[in-house]
XYZ file of C-alpha atoms in Angstrom:
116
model
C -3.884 -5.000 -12.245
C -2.155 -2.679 -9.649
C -3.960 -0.392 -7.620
C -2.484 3.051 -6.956
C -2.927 3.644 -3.062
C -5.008 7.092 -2.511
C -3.513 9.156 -0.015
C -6.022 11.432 2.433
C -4.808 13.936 4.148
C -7.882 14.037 6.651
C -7.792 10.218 7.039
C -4.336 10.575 7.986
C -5.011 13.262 10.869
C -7.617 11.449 12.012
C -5.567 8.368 12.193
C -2.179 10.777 13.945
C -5.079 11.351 16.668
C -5.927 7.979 16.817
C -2.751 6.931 17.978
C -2.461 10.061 20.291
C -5.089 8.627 22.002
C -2.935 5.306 22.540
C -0.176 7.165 23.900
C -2.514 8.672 26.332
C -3.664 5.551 27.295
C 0.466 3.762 27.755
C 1.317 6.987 29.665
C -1.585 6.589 31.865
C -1.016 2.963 32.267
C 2.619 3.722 33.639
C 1.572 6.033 35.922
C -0.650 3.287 37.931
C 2.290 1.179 38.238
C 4.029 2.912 41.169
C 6.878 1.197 43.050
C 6.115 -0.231 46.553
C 6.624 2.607 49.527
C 7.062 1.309 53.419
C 6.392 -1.616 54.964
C 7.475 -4.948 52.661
C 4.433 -6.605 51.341
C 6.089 -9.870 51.560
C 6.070 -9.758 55.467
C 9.225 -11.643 56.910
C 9.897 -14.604 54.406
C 13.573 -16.264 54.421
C 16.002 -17.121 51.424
C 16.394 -20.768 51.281
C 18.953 -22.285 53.056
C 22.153 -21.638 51.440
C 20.979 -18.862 49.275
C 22.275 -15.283 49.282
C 19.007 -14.016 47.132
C 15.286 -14.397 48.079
C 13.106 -14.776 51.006
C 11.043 -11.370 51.290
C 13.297 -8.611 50.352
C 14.493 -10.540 46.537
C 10.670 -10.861 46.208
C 10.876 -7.111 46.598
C 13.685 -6.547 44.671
C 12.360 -9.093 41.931
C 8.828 -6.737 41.428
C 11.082 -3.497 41.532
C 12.903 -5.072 38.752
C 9.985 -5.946 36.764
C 8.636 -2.312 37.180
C 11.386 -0.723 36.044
C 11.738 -3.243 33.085
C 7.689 -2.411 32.114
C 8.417 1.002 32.364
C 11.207 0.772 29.836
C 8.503 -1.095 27.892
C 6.115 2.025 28.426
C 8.723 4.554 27.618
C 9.602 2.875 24.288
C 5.997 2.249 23.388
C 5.418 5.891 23.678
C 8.414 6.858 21.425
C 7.300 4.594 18.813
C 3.419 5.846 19.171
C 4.923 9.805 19.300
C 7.038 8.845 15.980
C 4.011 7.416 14.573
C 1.653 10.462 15.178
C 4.399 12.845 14.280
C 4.699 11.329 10.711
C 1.697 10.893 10.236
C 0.940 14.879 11.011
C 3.931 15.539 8.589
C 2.449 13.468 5.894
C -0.371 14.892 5.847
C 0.925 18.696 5.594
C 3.554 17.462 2.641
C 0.779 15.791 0.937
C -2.373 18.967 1.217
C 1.127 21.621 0.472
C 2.049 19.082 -2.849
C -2.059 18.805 -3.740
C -1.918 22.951 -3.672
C 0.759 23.278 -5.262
C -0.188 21.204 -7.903
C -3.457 23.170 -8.318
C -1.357 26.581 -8.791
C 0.575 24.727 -11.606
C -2.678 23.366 -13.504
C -3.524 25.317 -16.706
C -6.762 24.840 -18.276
C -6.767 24.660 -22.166
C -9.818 25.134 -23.751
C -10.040 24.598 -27.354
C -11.524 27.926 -29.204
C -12.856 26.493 -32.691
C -14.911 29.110 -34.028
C -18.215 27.708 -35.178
C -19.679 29.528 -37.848
């Protein structure tokens, strides 16, 4: 037997706010992870000998590249979770325009025997 998915248009906004509420929470997110300002936190370390990378400024240089990589992360999530919310808005308009439309078009028939 198949089942016909029902469609609800209210479910559906509920749901666009729902994920609203996610983006909130990624944009939020990014905006704790700030890039280090002054003084290294990795005090004076050395690179290995031989090494033209490391000691305390790569470690630097290694977090600032994992920042801006999770920020890339953030920025994408958000796209997806904006795209998500925004078709889920639209779906729900097309749908409650289509369901009112289709109850302008409905003609009632009633059947007029004449009982004697």
């Amino acid at each position: 037997m198949t089942t016909v998915p029902v469609y609800d248009p209210e479910s559906m906004g509920i749901a666009a706010g729902q994920v609203e509420k996610i983006l909130e929470r990624i944009e939020e997110t990014k905006r704790k992870m700030t890039p280090m300002e002054g003084e290294n936190p990795f005090g004076s370390m050395t690179p290995p000998e031989g090494s033209q990378t490391g000691g305390s400024e790569g470690a630097k240089g290694a977090v600032g590249s994992f920042q801006n990589g999770m920020n890339s992360e953030f920025d994408a999530a958000a796209g997806h979770m904006t795209a998500a919310s925004d078709f889920l808005r639209r779906a729900a308009g097309l749908l409650q325009e289509t369901e009112q439309v289709h109850m302008d078009n409905l003609t009632v028939h009633y059947d007029r025997q004449d009982k004697a």
